[in-house]
Amino acid sequence: MTKPVVLLDANIFPAVWLLDIMLTLDERQVIDVVWSGRILEEARRALIERRGRTPEQADRLLSFIRPMNPTHCIYGWSHLEPALDLPDPDDRHVLAAALAADADYIVTYNLKDFPPQKLERYAVEAVHPDEFLSVMLERDQDGVVEAMNAVVSSKDNPPRTMAEELDHLRRLRLNRFADGMERATR
């Protein structure tokens, strides 16, 4: 099975528990995660303006992400942006980065600005993180369960159980995935 290439929209980064799962899935070779520098800039603003983080806290979080793997950050997309048509022109850079990365998915909470009829000609699909993770769990249950076990076991301040992790994911509107994980780990 080919690993899907997944572009993370800026609204995924402030949901740190979700981001942790996505990066662990990448680390475990279940998916390939990508983003652009502009997406990280948007994520930084969202962390400060919507999540109440200080600029230093936002920079610290993103400093862990940037050096993970140089291939995660996509370049050479800006020439694609002007020709793209989306409901919100401010989101064209996200689609441009996805196209430059040859991404299969854009994982975003902002589906209204990435309508399927606008994306179908580009062979990229915008999906809610709950749908994406649920599909990945169906496709590669062992890999996803292993990644989730790694996420839970890496938490020691404070320690977490799988049940606590899944409860928190439900608060992030990841109900289907949390339910699927619950069934998979019984």
PDB file of C-alpha atoms in Angstrom:
ATOM      1  CA  MET A   1       0.000   0.000   0.000  1.00  0.00           C
ATOM      2  CA  THR A   2       1.329   3.434  -0.960  1.00  0.00           C
ATOM      3  CA  LYS A   3       1.599   5.951   1.839  1.00  0.00           C
ATOM      4  CA  PRO A   4      -0.693   8.915   1.262  1.00  0.00           C
ATOM      5  CA  VAL A   5       0.870  12.367   1.114  1.00  0.00           C
ATOM      6  CA  VAL A   6      -1.028  14.628   3.494  1.00  0.00           C
ATOM      7  CA  LEU A   7      -0.824  18.415   3.570  1.00  0.00           C
ATOM      8  CA  LEU A   8      -1.748  19.805   6.987  1.00  0.00           C
ATOM      9  CA  ASP A   9      -3.699  23.058   6.904  1.00  0.00           C
ATOM     10  CA  ALA A  10      -2.779  25.725   9.460  1.00  0.00           C
ATOM     11  CA  ASN A  11      -5.842  24.966  11.608  1.00  0.00           C
ATOM     12  CA  ILE A  12      -4.425  21.521  12.452  1.00  0.00           C
ATOM     13  CA  PHE A  13      -1.321  22.868  14.223  1.00  0.00           C
ATOM     14  CA  PRO A  14      -3.069  24.555  17.184  1.00  0.00           C
ATOM     15  CA  ALA A  15      -4.795  21.229  17.988  1.00  0.00           C
ATOM     16  CA  VAL A  16      -1.560  19.918  19.494  1.00  0.00           C
ATOM     17  CA  TRP A  17      -2.945  16.487  20.423  1.00  0.00           C
ATOM     18  CA  LEU A  18      -4.110  15.979  16.838  1.00  0.00           C
ATOM     19  CA  LEU A  19      -0.825  17.307  15.471  1.00  0.00           C
ATOM     20  CA  ASP A  20       1.031  14.827  17.671  1.00  0.00           C
ATOM     21  CA  ILE A  21      -0.927  11.961  16.104  1.00  0.00           C
ATOM     22  CA  MET A  22      -0.330  13.185  12.553  1.00  0.00           C
ATOM     23  CA  LEU A  23       3.411  13.590  13.134  1.00  0.00           C
ATOM     24  CA  THR A  24       3.642  10.187  14.817  1.00  0.00           C
ATOM     25  CA  LEU A  25       1.839   8.567  11.874  1.00  0.00           C
ATOM     26  CA  ASP A  26       4.466  10.191   9.648  1.00  0.00           C
ATOM     27  CA  GLU A  27       7.310   9.073  11.884  1.00  0.00           C
ATOM     28  CA  ARG A  28       5.930   5.515  11.833  1.00  0.00           C
ATOM     29  CA  GLN A  29       5.792   5.556   7.998  1.00  0.00           C
ATOM     30  CA  VAL A  30       1.990   5.307   7.836  1.00  0.00           C
ATOM     31  CA  ILE A  31       1.633   8.651   6.009  1.00  0.00           C
ATOM     32  CA  ASP A  32       3.864  11.389   4.602  1.00  0.00           C
ATOM     33  CA  VAL A  33       3.040  14.759   6.156  1.00  0.00           C
ATOM     34  CA  VAL A  34       3.862  18.042   4.410  1.00  0.00           C
ATOM     35  CA  TRP A  35       3.263  21.767   4.922  1.00  0.00           C
ATOM     36  CA  SER A  36       4.606  25.069   3.632  1.00  0.00           C
ATOM     37  CA  GLY A  37       6.365  27.912   5.385  1.00  0.00           C
ATOM     38  CA  ARG A  38       3.280  30.061   4.828  1.00  0.00           C
ATOM     39  CA  ILE A  39       1.081  27.443   6.502  1.00  0.00           C
ATOM     40  CA  LEU A  40       3.422  27.486   9.516  1.00  0.00           C
ATOM     41  CA  GLU A  41       3.174  31.302   9.613  1.00  0.00           C
ATOM     42  CA  GLU A  42      -0.629  31.016   9.673  1.00  0.00           C
ATOM     43  CA  ALA A  43      -0.400  28.356  12.366  1.00  0.00           C
ATOM     44  CA  ARG A  44       1.787  30.651  14.473  1.00  0.00           C
ATOM     45  CA  ARG A  45      -0.770  33.457  14.186  1.00  0.00           C
ATOM     46  CA  ALA A  46      -3.586  31.058  15.115  1.00  0.00           C
ATOM     47  CA  LEU A  47      -1.693  29.828  18.167  1.00  0.00           C
ATOM     48  CA  ILE A  48      -1.278  33.409  19.359  1.00  0.00           C
ATOM     49  CA  GLU A  49      -4.609  34.947  18.338  1.00  0.00           C
ATOM     50  CA  ARG A  50      -7.006  32.026  18.857  1.00  0.00           C
ATOM     51  CA  ARG A  51      -5.270  29.855  21.425  1.00  0.00           C
ATOM     52  CA  GLY A  52      -3.853  32.624  23.605  1.00  0.00           C
ATOM     53  CA  ARG A  53      -0.260  31.435  23.347  1.00  0.00           C
ATOM     54  CA  THR A  54       2.529  33.933  23.680  1.00  0.00           C
ATOM     55  CA  PRO A  55       4.731  34.461  20.626  1.00  0.00           C
ATOM     56  CA  GLU A  56       7.490  32.608  22.495  1.00  0.00           C
ATOM     57  CA  GLN A  57       5.217  29.614  23.181  1.00  0.00           C
ATOM     58  CA  ALA A  58       4.101  29.502  19.547  1.00  0.00           C
ATOM     59  CA  ASP A  59       7.697  29.721  18.343  1.00  0.00           C
ATOM     60  CA  ARG A  60       8.761  26.970  20.747  1.00  0.00           C
ATOM     61  CA  LEU A  61       6.063  24.606  19.455  1.00  0.00           C
ATOM     62  CA  LEU A  62       6.900  25.316  15.829  1.00  0.00           C
ATOM     63  CA  SER A  63      10.641  25.004  16.529  1.00  0.00           C
ATOM     64  CA  PHE A  64      10.036  21.318  17.278  1.00  0.00           C
ATOM     65  CA  ILE A  65       8.189  20.887  13.990  1.00  0.00           C
ATOM     66  CA  ARG A  66      10.386  22.750  11.499  1.00  0.00           C
ATOM     67  CA  PRO A  67      13.555  20.637  11.699  1.00  0.00           C
ATOM     68  CA  MET A  68      11.823  17.229  11.802  1.00  0.00           C
ATOM     69  CA  ASN A  69      12.538  16.388   8.188  1.00  0.00           C
ATOM     70  CA  PRO A  70      13.485  18.918   5.523  1.00  0.00           C
ATOM     71  CA  THR A  71      11.207  17.185   3.019  1.00  0.00           C
ATOM     72  CA  HIS A  72       8.156  18.079   5.110  1.00  0.00           C
ATOM     73  CA  CYS A  73       8.313  21.732   4.059  1.00  0.00           C
ATOM     74  CA  ILE A  74       7.135  22.292   0.490  1.00  0.00           C
ATOM     75  CA  TYR A  75       8.686  24.979  -1.694  1.00  0.00           C
ATOM     76  CA  GLY A  76       8.081  26.044  -5.264  1.00  0.00           C
ATOM     77  CA  TRP A  77       4.317  26.417  -5.038  1.00  0.00           C
ATOM     78  CA  SER A  78       3.792  30.190  -5.241  1.00  0.00           C
ATOM     79  CA  HIS A  79       3.658  30.268  -9.068  1.00  0.00           C
ATOM     80  CA  LEU A  80       0.623  27.949  -8.924  1.00  0.00           C
ATOM     81  CA  GLU A  81      -1.377  30.115  -6.529  1.00  0.00           C
ATOM     82  CA  PRO A  82      -2.687  32.896  -8.842  1.00  0.00           C
ATOM     83  CA  ALA A  83      -4.432  30.475 -11.217  1.00  0.00           C
ATOM     84  CA  LEU A  84      -6.311  28.599  -8.496  1.00  0.00           C
ATOM     85  CA  ASP A  85      -9.983  29.216  -7.823  1.00  0.00           C
ATOM     86  CA  LEU A  86     -11.322  28.698  -4.300  1.00  0.00           C
ATOM     87  CA  PRO A  87     -14.157  30.385  -2.372  1.00  0.00           C
ATOM     88  CA  ASP A  88     -11.600  32.115  -0.141  1.00  0.00           C
ATOM     89  CA  PRO A  89      -8.639  33.431  -2.160  1.00  0.00           C
ATOM     90  CA  ASP A  90      -6.587  33.416   1.060  1.00  0.00           C
ATOM     91  CA  ASP A  91      -6.655  29.597   0.945  1.00  0.00           C
ATOM     92  CA  ARG A  92      -5.194  29.282  -2.554  1.00  0.00           C
ATOM     93  CA  HIS A  93      -1.691  28.942  -1.119  1.00  0.00           C
ATOM     94  CA  VAL A  94      -2.799  25.780   0.723  1.00  0.00           C
ATOM     95  CA  LEU A  95      -4.011  24.162  -2.488  1.00  0.00           C
ATOM     96  CA  ALA A  96      -0.892  25.368  -4.325  1.00  0.00           C
ATOM     97  CA  ALA A  97       1.350  23.720  -1.722  1.00  0.00           C
ATOM     98  CA  ALA A  98      -0.720  20.521  -1.929  1.00  0.00           C
ATOM     99  CA  LEU A  99      -0.298  20.475  -5.714  1.00  0.00           C
ATOM    100  CA  ALA A 100       3.447  21.131  -5.489  1.00  0.00           C
ATOM    101  CA  ALA A 101       3.735  18.232  -3.025  1.00  0.00           C
ATOM    102  CA  ASP A 102       1.546  15.974  -5.157  1.00  0.00           C
ATOM    103  CA  ALA A 103      -0.546  15.519  -2.008  1.00  0.00           C
ATOM    104  CA  ASP A 104      -3.431  13.104  -1.885  1.00  0.00           C
ATOM    105  CA  TYR A 105      -5.195  14.947   0.933  1.00  0.00           C
ATOM    106  CA  ILE A 106      -5.496  18.342   2.560  1.00  0.00           C
ATOM    107  CA  VAL A 107      -6.400  17.683   6.190  1.00  0.00           C
ATOM    108  CA  THR A 108      -8.368  20.653   7.488  1.00  0.00           C
ATOM    109  CA  TYR A 109     -11.220  21.677   9.753  1.00  0.00           C
ATOM    110  CA  ASN A 110     -12.092  24.261   7.068  1.00  0.00           C
ATOM    111  CA  LEU A 111     -13.877  22.132   4.466  1.00  0.00           C
ATOM    112  CA  LYS A 112     -16.206  24.878   3.221  1.00  0.00           C
ATOM    113  CA  ASP A 113     -13.295  26.685   1.574  1.00  0.00           C
ATOM    114  CA  PHE A 114     -12.124  23.549  -0.246  1.00  0.00           C
ATOM    115  CA  PRO A 115     -15.276  22.308  -2.032  1.00  0.00           C
ATOM    116  CA  PRO A 116     -14.937  18.949  -3.813  1.00  0.00           C
ATOM    117  CA  GLN A 117     -16.071  20.385  -7.158  1.00  0.00           C
ATOM    118  CA  LYS A 118     -13.157  22.862  -7.050  1.00  0.00           C
ATOM    119  CA  LEU A 119     -10.607  20.196  -6.080  1.00  0.00           C
ATOM    120  CA  GLU A 120     -11.630  17.235  -8.245  1.00  0.00           C
ATOM    121  CA  ARG A 121      -9.617  18.368 -11.277  1.00  0.00           C
ATOM    122  CA  TYR A 122      -6.474  18.450  -9.135  1.00  0.00           C
ATOM    123  CA  ALA A 123      -6.744  14.891  -7.760  1.00  0.00           C
ATOM    124  CA  VAL A 124      -6.509  16.141  -4.188  1.00  0.00           C
ATOM    125  CA  GLU A 125      -9.206  15.790  -1.562  1.00  0.00           C
ATOM    126  CA  ALA A 126      -9.878  18.023   1.436  1.00  0.00           C
ATOM    127  CA  VAL A 127     -10.891  15.953   4.442  1.00  0.00           C
ATOM    128  CA  HIS A 128     -11.802  16.608   8.050  1.00  0.00           C
ATOM    129  CA  PRO A 129      -9.186  15.118  10.393  1.00  0.00           C
ATOM    130  CA  ASP A 130     -11.781  12.740  11.881  1.00  0.00           C
ATOM    131  CA  GLU A 131     -12.603  11.322   8.458  1.00  0.00           C
ATOM    132  CA  PHE A 132      -8.944  11.089   7.485  1.00  0.00           C
ATOM    133  CA  LEU A 133      -7.854   9.301  10.654  1.00  0.00           C
ATOM    134  CA  SER A 134     -10.848   6.964  10.485  1.00  0.00           C
ATOM    135  CA  VAL A 135     -10.002   5.995   6.907  1.00  0.00           C
ATOM    136  CA  MET A 136      -6.361   5.447   7.861  1.00  0.00           C
ATOM    137  CA  LEU A 137      -7.462   3.247  10.766  1.00  0.00           C
ATOM    138  CA  GLU A 138      -9.504   1.135   8.339  1.00  0.00           C
ATOM    139  CA  ARG A 139      -6.633   0.941   5.821  1.00  0.00           C
ATOM    140  CA  ASP A 140      -3.789   0.250   8.232  1.00  0.00           C
ATOM    141  CA  GLN A 141      -5.196  -0.660  11.622  1.00  0.00           C
ATOM    142  CA  ASP A 142      -1.935  -2.121  12.914  1.00  0.00           C
ATOM    143  CA  GLY A 143       0.101   0.930  11.887  1.00  0.00           C
ATOM    144  CA  VAL A 144      -2.385   3.425  13.323  1.00  0.00           C
ATOM    145  CA  VAL A 145      -2.837   1.507  16.595  1.00  0.00           C
ATOM    146  CA  GLU A 146       0.941   1.232  16.936  1.00  0.00           C
ATOM    147  CA  ALA A 147       1.287   4.985  16.352  1.00  0.00           C
ATOM    148  CA  MET A 148      -1.447   5.760  18.885  1.00  0.00           C
ATOM    149  CA  ASN A 149       0.215   3.488  21.446  1.00  0.00           C
ATOM    150  CA  ALA A 150       3.457   5.398  20.830  1.00  0.00           C
ATOM    151  CA  VAL A 151       1.662   8.729  21.334  1.00  0.00           C
ATOM    152  CA  VAL A 152       0.139   7.571  24.622  1.00  0.00           C
ATOM    153  CA  SER A 153       3.344   5.999  25.937  1.00  0.00           C
ATOM    154  CA  SER A 154       5.328   9.164  25.153  1.00  0.00           C
ATOM    155  CA  LYS A 155       3.195  11.220  27.537  1.00  0.00           C
ATOM    156  CA  ASP A 156       4.622  11.390  31.021  1.00  0.00           C
ATOM    157  CA  ASN A 157       3.828  14.896  32.218  1.00  0.00           C
ATOM    158  CA  PRO A 158       1.191  13.902  33.131  1.00  0.00           C
ATOM    159  CA  PRO A 159       0.999  10.280  32.007  1.00  0.00           C
ATOM    160  CA  ARG A 160      -2.040   9.374  29.918  1.00  0.00           C
ATOM    161  CA  THR A 161      -4.017   6.263  29.226  1.00  0.00           C
ATOM    162  CA  MET A 162      -5.469   5.394  25.835  1.00  0.00           C
ATOM    163  CA  ALA A 163      -8.948   6.092  27.258  1.00  0.00           C
ATOM    164  CA  GLU A 164      -7.870   9.606  28.314  1.00  0.00           C
ATOM    165  CA  GLU A 165      -6.311  10.220  24.910  1.00  0.00           C
ATOM    166  CA  LEU A 166      -9.492   9.131  23.142  1.00  0.00           C
ATOM    167  CA  ASP A 167     -11.675  11.274  25.424  1.00  0.00           C
ATOM    168  CA  HIS A 168      -9.588  14.303  24.530  1.00  0.00           C
ATOM    169  CA  LEU A 169      -9.786  13.469  20.824  1.00  0.00           C
ATOM    170  CA  ARG A 170     -13.570  13.485  21.120  1.00  0.00           C
ATOM    171  CA  ARG A 171     -13.328  17.060  22.426  1.00  0.00           C
ATOM    172  CA  LEU A 172     -11.438  17.863  19.201  1.00  0.00           C
ATOM    173  CA  ARG A 173     -14.408  16.514  17.174  1.00  0.00           C
ATOM    174  CA  LEU A 174     -12.623  13.280  16.330  1.00  0.00           C
ATOM    175  CA  ASN A 175     -15.487  11.058  17.512  1.00  0.00           C
ATOM    176  CA  ARG A 176     -15.496   8.503  14.706  1.00  0.00           C
ATOM    177  CA  PHE A 177     -11.747   7.983  14.993  1.00  0.00           C
ATOM    178  CA  ALA A 178     -11.883   7.734  18.798  1.00  0.00           C
ATOM    179  CA  ASP A 179     -14.712   5.181  18.565  1.00  0.00           C
ATOM    180  CA  GLY A 180     -12.772   3.187  15.970  1.00  0.00           C
ATOM    181  CA  MET A 181      -9.649   3.229  18.129  1.00  0.00           C
ATOM    182  CA  GLU A 182     -11.686   2.094  21.112  1.00  0.00           C
ATOM    183  CA  ARG A 183     -12.920  -0.920  19.127  1.00  0.00           C
ATOM    184  CA  ALA A 184      -9.457  -1.644  17.704  1.00  0.00           C
ATOM    185  CA  THR A 185      -7.761  -1.656  21.112  1.00  0.00           C
ATOM    186  CA  ARG A 186     -10.258  -3.789  23.062  1.00  0.00           C
TER     187      ARG A 186
END
